[in-house]
Amino acid sequence: EELRNALAIALALDRTLVLPRWVCYCDRLWSPSDDIFHFGCKYPGAQAIQFLPFECPMDHVVSPSEWERAQVPFRVSNFLEERHAATGTVDEIAEVQLLPRSQFDVSRSINTSYQRARSSADIPRAMKKEVGSDAHEIVVPEGATLSEIVLLLGGVSASVVRLSSGREVLCGIGSRGSDRMGAESLSYAVARVAAAEASYARKSAGDLLSIHTNMQLEALAVSSNGNRSAAALISAERKVRVAEAWAERAEALVARVESGELDAAAEAFNTLAARVLAVPRWGSTCFSSCAIELKEWLSSHEIAAGADGPNRWFATFRQPPALGTGEGCVK
């Protein structure tokens, strides 16, 4: 849910999402053919090395290939540190802290002037706490609508906007009677992403077509290779059709948002989020019964939920709830 909120905010603000740091307490098997639990939750052969817990690579949590196919702009969690080490760049960081809605309402007179700010230099001193030459602190209410977030953070000029937490920051896109900036910003962003995905799919198919044609012209493709390249080309063409259909739907959703249908923005974003936030399948074989091997860590219900026969187990991950229009958000 935190990543869903951060993704929605990044898209609505037309910023690039820097992925959070995740901590892994168990290594990942790319095939559930070994018993990783037998080796202390470490890849077989690495059990003598003390590396748990470790910072999760992106592919342990979400699918990098799905993000690439979807053309969602992102950077890995250590991007800022790596850039600083390589170039000496010191990014101006706006630290966003969450304030209970009741406390935020008390300072509404301050917020009114802040909402008109178009750059960090314009933010009233009461709303900006200097924490260093390259950072300042901004507060936003817990359970905000995306429209409020765009209003409060859209004019911040800092190169990095860093959320203290993504869990309680977002309630929905924006209520029907309120400012509609969140819905419009999000729908335009999703349309841009969809158009980029369609362009990426067309380029990929074009590359495959070129390779396939060259193989035929040079008479290098034996029958089996030729069949494989033809199958790959058919698959690529299918992906182009799917991506272009998604882009057309996204453009139609923008038109619906512009006509006043806030549900369309939520629909477009949730379709995208369901793809890129899906956790890759994670499983393991159990040398003895999984019910016995896993009882030290998991309840019988959790073991049963992931069982694929008595000697194989797959972790189950709940998808974050869909982002709503925000009609129930406190205003």
Tab-separated table of C-alpha atoms in Angstrom:
chain	number	residue	atom	x	y	z
A	1	GLU	CA	0.000	0.000	0.000
A	2	GLU	CA	2.894	2.379	0.766
A	3	LEU	CA	4.414	1.707	-2.665
A	4	ARG	CA	0.999	2.172	-4.299
A	5	ASN	CA	0.642	5.572	-2.633
A	6	ALA	CA	4.177	6.631	-3.551
A	7	LEU	CA	3.613	5.568	-7.164
A	8	ALA	CA	0.357	7.545	-7.405
A	9	ILE	CA	1.983	10.645	-5.911
A	10	ALA	CA	5.047	10.394	-8.178
A	11	LEU	CA	2.882	10.052	-11.284
A	12	ALA	CA	0.562	12.898	-10.283
A	13	LEU	CA	3.530	15.206	-9.574
A	14	ASP	CA	5.263	14.129	-12.811
A	15	ARG	CA	8.279	12.942	-10.823
A	16	THR	CA	10.366	9.778	-11.053
A	17	LEU	CA	9.765	7.304	-8.241
A	18	VAL	CA	12.830	6.237	-6.232
A	19	LEU	CA	11.997	2.808	-4.867
A	20	PRO	CA	12.163	2.308	-1.087
A	21	ARG	CA	14.686	0.119	0.674
A	22	TRP	CA	13.298	-3.312	1.499
A	23	VAL	CA	14.819	-5.764	3.979
A	24	CYS	CA	14.849	-9.482	3.110
A	25	TYR	CA	15.102	-12.157	5.787
A	26	CYS	CA	15.109	-15.046	3.331
A	27	ASP	CA	16.933	-15.527	0.033
A	28	ARG	CA	15.009	-16.077	-3.178
A	29	LEU	CA	14.998	-19.227	-5.270
A	30	TRP	CA	14.190	-18.715	-8.929
A	31	SER	CA	12.806	-22.237	-9.042
A	32	PRO	CA	11.207	-24.021	-6.065
A	33	SER	CA	13.364	-27.083	-6.654
A	34	ASP	CA	15.537	-26.758	-3.519
A	35	ASP	CA	14.690	-26.599	0.170
A	36	ILE	CA	15.799	-23.094	1.128
A	37	PHE	CA	14.377	-23.555	4.633
A	38	HIS	CA	16.727	-26.484	5.240
A	39	PHE	CA	19.662	-24.147	4.564
A	40	GLY	CA	18.586	-21.440	7.017
A	41	CYS	CA	16.673	-19.429	4.392
A	42	LYS	CA	19.848	-19.049	2.326
A	43	TYR	CA	20.565	-20.149	-1.197
A	44	PRO	CA	22.004	-23.699	-1.110
A	45	GLY	CA	25.796	-23.422	-0.930
A	46	ALA	CA	25.737	-20.029	0.786
A	47	GLN	CA	24.525	-21.218	4.177
A	48	ALA	CA	27.938	-20.719	5.825
A	49	ILE	CA	27.906	-16.980	5.023
A	50	GLN	CA	26.217	-14.643	7.507
A	51	PHE	CA	24.342	-12.218	5.261
A	52	LEU	CA	20.792	-12.262	6.645
A	53	PRO	CA	18.989	-9.936	6.710
A	54	PHE	CA	20.031	-8.087	3.565
A	55	GLU	CA	18.761	-5.221	1.439
A	56	CYS	CA	16.384	-6.745	-1.098
A	57	PRO	CA	17.138	-6.336	-4.780
A	58	MET	CA	14.168	-4.992	-6.710
A	59	ASP	CA	13.419	-8.366	-8.310
A	60	HIS	CA	12.797	-9.950	-4.886
A	61	VAL	CA	9.791	-7.682	-4.362
A	62	VAL	CA	8.444	-6.560	-7.758
A	63	SER	CA	9.177	-7.496	-11.361
A	64	PRO	CA	11.741	-5.198	-13.060
A	65	SER	CA	10.677	-6.534	-16.463
A	66	GLU	CA	7.049	-5.603	-15.768
A	67	TRP	CA	8.080	-2.062	-14.805
A	68	GLU	CA	10.170	-1.840	-17.976
A	69	ARG	CA	7.314	-3.125	-20.140
A	70	ALA	CA	4.917	-0.684	-18.467
A	71	GLN	CA	7.428	2.161	-19.000
A	72	VAL	CA	6.870	3.490	-15.471
A	73	PRO	CA	9.778	5.828	-14.649
A	74	PHE	CA	11.687	4.715	-11.538
A	75	ARG	CA	15.113	4.581	-9.911
A	76	VAL	CA	16.469	1.910	-7.557
A	77	SER	CA	16.725	2.660	-3.853
A	78	ASN	CA	20.433	3.598	-3.798
A	79	PHE	CA	20.175	5.932	-6.799
A	80	LEU	CA	20.831	9.157	-4.861
A	81	GLU	CA	23.860	7.715	-3.043
A	82	GLU	CA	25.311	6.288	-6.251
A	83	ARG	CA	24.838	9.588	-8.083
A	84	HIS	CA	26.476	11.507	-5.250
A	85	ALA	CA	29.427	9.085	-5.190
A	86	ALA	CA	29.864	9.281	-8.965
A	87	THR	CA	29.325	13.010	-9.566
A	88	GLY	CA	29.417	14.710	-6.159
A	89	THR	CA	25.852	15.929	-6.741
A	90	VAL	CA	24.085	17.076	-3.575
A	91	ASP	CA	20.336	16.990	-4.146
A	92	GLU	CA	18.008	19.501	-2.544
A	93	ILE	CA	15.594	17.339	-0.572
A	94	ALA	CA	12.112	18.293	0.596
A	95	GLU	CA	11.386	16.049	3.594
A	96	VAL	CA	7.620	15.476	3.783
A	97	GLN	CA	6.321	14.768	7.295
A	98	LEU	CA	2.776	13.651	8.069
A	99	LEU	CA	0.669	15.618	10.521
A	100	PRO	CA	-2.632	14.399	12.028
A	101	ARG	CA	-5.506	15.986	10.168
A	102	SER	CA	-6.780	17.753	13.296
A	103	GLN	CA	-3.411	19.446	13.860
A	104	PHE	CA	-3.101	20.335	10.199
A	105	ASP	CA	-6.515	22.018	10.286
A	106	VAL	CA	-5.357	24.211	13.182
A	107	SER	CA	-2.768	25.770	10.885
A	108	ARG	CA	-5.143	26.183	7.932
A	109	SER	CA	-4.391	29.909	7.720
A	110	ILE	CA	-0.729	29.028	7.169
A	111	ASN	CA	-1.648	26.305	4.680
A	112	THR	CA	-3.705	28.716	2.592
A	113	SER	CA	-0.658	30.812	1.824
A	114	TYR	CA	1.454	27.679	1.364
A	115	GLN	CA	-0.968	26.241	-1.161
A	116	ARG	CA	-0.261	29.215	-3.415
A	117	ALA	CA	3.487	28.657	-3.217
A	118	ARG	CA	5.054	27.788	-6.542
A	119	SER	CA	8.591	27.062	-5.323
A	120	SER	CA	10.324	26.053	-2.109
A	121	ALA	CA	11.541	29.652	-1.713
A	122	ASP	CA	7.910	30.808	-1.457
A	123	ILE	CA	6.946	28.386	1.332
A	124	PRO	CA	6.126	30.261	4.565
A	125	ARG	CA	8.767	29.774	7.290
A	126	ALA	CA	6.211	28.140	9.583
A	127	MET	CA	5.709	25.406	6.990
A	128	LYS	CA	9.417	24.894	6.207
A	129	LYS	CA	11.941	23.767	8.787
A	130	GLU	CA	15.525	24.167	7.671
A	131	VAL	CA	17.403	20.934	8.340
A	132	GLY	CA	20.539	21.618	6.322
A	133	SER	CA	21.694	23.428	3.248
A	134	ASP	CA	20.334	20.724	0.974
A	135	ALA	CA	17.051	19.832	2.731
A	136	HIS	CA	13.926	21.329	4.201
A	137	GLU	CA	10.857	19.883	5.878
A	138	ILE	CA	7.235	20.168	4.727
A	139	VAL	CA	4.121	18.870	6.453
A	140	VAL	CA	1.029	17.385	4.820
A	141	PRO	CA	-2.082	15.977	6.513
A	142	GLU	CA	-2.554	12.261	7.087
A	143	GLY	CA	-5.206	10.768	4.832
A	144	ALA	CA	-4.900	13.469	2.184
A	145	THR	CA	-6.514	13.261	-1.216
A	146	LEU	CA	-4.249	13.254	-4.233
A	147	SER	CA	-5.724	16.640	-5.140
A	148	GLU	CA	-4.435	18.018	-1.834
A	149	ILE	CA	-1.023	16.448	-2.406
A	150	VAL	CA	-0.754	18.051	-5.860
A	151	LEU	CA	-1.827	21.377	-4.371
A	152	LEU	CA	0.665	21.167	-1.505
A	153	LEU	CA	3.663	19.619	-3.281
A	154	GLY	CA	3.162	20.501	-6.947
A	155	GLY	CA	5.065	23.774	-6.651
A	156	VAL	CA	8.019	22.453	-4.622
A	157	SER	CA	11.205	23.016	-6.606
A	158	ALA	CA	13.482	20.655	-4.643
A	159	SER	CA	14.881	17.954	-6.900
A	160	VAL	CA	13.849	15.261	-4.388
A	161	VAL	CA	10.593	14.997	-2.444
A	162	ARG	CA	11.002	12.332	0.257
A	163	LEU	CA	8.015	10.924	2.159
A	164	SER	CA	8.568	10.025	5.801
A	165	SER	CA	5.934	7.310	5.337
A	166	GLY	CA	3.680	6.244	2.517
A	167	ARG	CA	1.223	4.292	4.633
A	168	GLU	CA	-1.099	7.002	5.949
A	169	VAL	CA	-0.411	9.721	3.440
A	170	LEU	CA	-3.091	9.042	0.833
A	171	CYS	CA	-6.814	8.413	1.232
A	172	GLY	CA	-7.977	8.693	-2.369
A	173	ILE	CA	-7.771	10.756	-5.514
A	174	GLY	CA	-10.186	13.574	-4.746
A	175	SER	CA	-13.839	13.917	-3.787
A	176	ARG	CA	-16.326	14.895	-6.460
A	177	GLY	CA	-17.043	18.255	-4.902
A	178	SER	CA	-13.413	19.237	-4.365
A	179	ASP	CA	-10.504	20.325	-6.507
A	180	ARG	CA	-10.037	17.783	-9.300
A	181	MET	CA	-6.315	18.319	-9.843
A	182	GLY	CA	-5.446	14.890	-8.458
A	183	ALA	CA	-7.721	13.044	-10.871
A	184	GLU	CA	-6.597	15.059	-13.859
A	185	SER	CA	-2.883	14.829	-12.987
A	186	LEU	CA	-3.099	11.078	-12.420
A	187	SER	CA	-5.103	10.352	-15.570
A	188	TYR	CA	-2.724	12.372	-17.763
A	189	ALA	CA	0.248	10.603	-16.161
A	190	VAL	CA	-1.234	7.150	-16.768
A	191	ALA	CA	-1.988	8.119	-20.373
A	192	ARG	CA	1.655	9.185	-20.833
A	193	VAL	CA	2.838	5.875	-19.382
A	194	ALA	CA	0.442	3.906	-21.599
A	195	ALA	CA	1.576	5.776	-24.715
A	196	ALA	CA	5.224	5.137	-23.770
A	197	GLU	CA	4.478	1.438	-23.295
A	198	ALA	CA	2.839	1.230	-26.728
A	199	SER	CA	5.854	2.954	-28.291
A	200	TYR	CA	8.229	0.599	-26.430
A	201	ALA	CA	6.241	-2.445	-27.590
A	202	ARG	CA	6.268	-1.254	-31.198
A	203	LYS	CA	10.036	-0.699	-31.073
A	204	SER	CA	10.616	-4.147	-29.539
A	205	ALA	CA	8.470	-5.776	-32.221
A	206	GLY	CA	10.292	-3.785	-34.891
A	207	ASP	CA	13.649	-4.975	-33.594
A	208	LEU	CA	12.463	-8.581	-33.656
A	209	LEU	CA	11.061	-8.145	-37.157
A	210	SER	CA	14.408	-6.777	-38.329
A	211	ILE	CA	16.282	-9.698	-36.768
A	212	HIS	CA	13.815	-12.190	-38.236
A	213	THR	CA	14.061	-10.608	-41.714
A	214	ASN	CA	17.868	-10.544	-41.612
A	215	MET	CA	17.954	-14.209	-40.640
A	216	GLN	CA	15.766	-15.060	-43.609
A	217	LEU	CA	17.776	-12.900	-46.025
A	218	GLU	CA	21.098	-14.341	-44.898
A	219	ALA	CA	19.694	-17.878	-44.938
A	220	LEU	CA	21.086	-18.483	-41.458
A	221	ALA	CA	17.884	-19.729	-39.906
A	222	VAL	CA	17.584	-23.482	-39.832
A	223	SER	CA	14.067	-24.798	-39.516
A	224	SER	CA	13.973	-24.950	-35.694
A	225	ASN	CA	15.537	-21.501	-35.230
A	226	GLY	CA	13.274	-20.064	-37.883
A	227	ASN	CA	10.236	-21.455	-36.114
A	228	ARG	CA	11.414	-20.004	-32.811
A	229	SER	CA	12.055	-16.564	-34.293
A	230	ALA	CA	8.648	-16.611	-36.010
A	231	ALA	CA	6.988	-17.534	-32.707
A	232	ALA	CA	8.843	-14.706	-30.975
A	233	LEU	CA	7.681	-12.297	-33.658
A	234	ILE	CA	4.047	-13.400	-33.283
A	235	SER	CA	4.360	-12.943	-29.515
A	236	ALA	CA	5.843	-9.458	-29.977
A	237	GLU	CA	3.085	-8.452	-32.363
A	238	ARG	CA	0.495	-9.623	-29.839
A	239	LYS	CA	2.171	-7.509	-27.137
A	240	VAL	CA	2.035	-4.495	-29.456
A	241	ARG	CA	-1.704	-4.984	-29.943
A	242	VAL	CA	-2.240	-5.323	-26.188
A	243	ALA	CA	-0.123	-2.248	-25.431
A	244	GLU	CA	-1.816	-0.132	-28.097
A	245	ALA	CA	-5.245	-1.180	-26.809
A	246	TRP	CA	-4.147	-0.169	-23.301
A	247	ALA	CA	-2.982	3.211	-24.632
A	248	GLU	CA	-6.308	3.761	-26.384
A	249	ARG	CA	-8.191	2.901	-23.187
A	250	ALA	CA	-5.997	5.275	-21.192
A	251	GLU	CA	-6.656	8.103	-23.651
A	252	ALA	CA	-10.390	7.404	-23.429
A	253	LEU	CA	-10.118	7.491	-19.628
A	254	VAL	CA	-8.510	10.942	-19.815
A	255	ALA	CA	-11.506	12.149	-21.803
A	256	ARG	CA	-13.825	10.701	-19.165
A	257	VAL	CA	-11.934	12.469	-16.377
A	258	GLU	CA	-12.080	15.731	-18.280
A	259	SER	CA	-15.857	15.279	-18.525
A	260	GLY	CA	-16.100	14.855	-14.750
A	261	GLU	CA	-15.782	11.093	-14.144
A	262	LEU	CA	-13.290	10.793	-11.288
A	263	ASP	CA	-13.811	7.026	-11.239
A	264	ALA	CA	-11.950	6.878	-14.552
A	265	ALA	CA	-8.708	8.140	-13.022
A	266	ALA	CA	-8.914	5.527	-10.262
A	267	GLU	CA	-9.687	2.829	-12.832
A	268	ALA	CA	-6.701	3.759	-14.995
A	269	PHE	CA	-4.259	3.915	-12.108
A	270	ASN	CA	-5.455	0.689	-10.472
A	271	THR	CA	-5.091	-1.176	-13.775
A	272	LEU	CA	-1.470	-0.043	-13.980
A	273	ALA	CA	-0.741	-0.637	-10.284
A	274	ALA	CA	-2.098	-4.198	-10.377
A	275	ARG	CA	0.572	-5.035	-12.944
A	276	VAL	CA	3.648	-3.332	-11.546
A	277	LEU	CA	2.978	-4.021	-7.846
A	278	ALA	CA	2.449	-7.766	-8.255
A	279	VAL	CA	5.052	-9.703	-6.251
A	280	PRO	CA	6.915	-12.385	-8.268
A	281	ARG	CA	6.099	-15.932	-7.188
A	282	TRP	CA	8.316	-17.226	-4.383
A	283	GLY	CA	8.413	-20.900	-3.460
A	284	SER	CA	10.489	-23.726	-2.037
A	285	THR	CA	10.567	-27.485	-1.846
A	286	CYS	CA	10.491	-29.077	1.620
A	287	PHE	CA	12.713	-32.137	2.076
A	288	SER	CA	10.304	-33.319	4.758
A	289	SER	CA	6.686	-32.243	5.048
A	290	CYS	CA	6.271	-28.454	4.730
A	291	ALA	CA	3.786	-28.585	7.589
A	292	ILE	CA	6.631	-29.808	9.811
A	293	GLU	CA	9.456	-27.684	8.396
A	294	LEU	CA	7.555	-24.403	8.525
A	295	LYS	CA	5.719	-24.704	11.829
A	296	GLU	CA	8.564	-22.885	13.606
A	297	TRP	CA	7.843	-19.704	11.610
A	298	LEU	CA	4.297	-19.924	10.282
A	299	SER	CA	0.852	-20.751	11.565
A	300	SER	CA	-0.977	-23.822	10.257
A	301	HIS	CA	-3.326	-21.508	8.356
A	302	GLU	CA	-0.414	-19.719	6.621
A	303	ILE	CA	1.203	-23.045	5.754
A	304	ALA	CA	-2.033	-24.405	4.312
A	305	ALA	CA	-2.629	-21.219	2.295
A	306	GLY	CA	0.673	-21.633	0.421
A	307	ALA	CA	0.781	-25.428	0.144
A	308	ASP	CA	1.248	-26.974	-3.286
A	309	GLY	CA	1.153	-30.565	-2.143
A	310	PRO	CA	2.888	-31.807	1.033
A	311	ASN	CA	6.439	-30.958	-0.104
A	312	ARG	CA	6.184	-27.624	-1.880
A	313	TRP	CA	5.145	-24.231	-0.542
A	314	PHE	CA	4.585	-20.821	-2.137
A	315	ALA	CA	4.357	-17.529	-0.276
A	316	THR	CA	1.112	-15.641	-0.759
A	317	PHE	CA	1.136	-11.848	-1.020
A	318	ARG	CA	-1.931	-9.673	-0.900
A	319	GLN	CA	-2.242	-6.984	-3.516
A	320	PRO	CA	-2.658	-3.487	-2.054
A	321	PRO	CA	-6.267	-2.288	-2.053
A	322	ALA	CA	-7.435	-0.307	-5.028
A	323	LEU	CA	-7.091	3.465	-4.782
A	324	GLY	CA	-10.522	5.059	-4.626
A	325	THR	CA	-11.883	8.418	-5.647
A	326	GLY	CA	-11.615	9.695	-2.074
A	327	GLU	CA	-15.288	10.388	-1.479
A	328	GLY	CA	-14.967	9.086	2.082
A	329	CYS	CA	-11.860	11.112	2.895
A	330	VAL	CA	-12.074	13.628	5.736
A	331	LYS	CA	-12.164	17.144	4.363
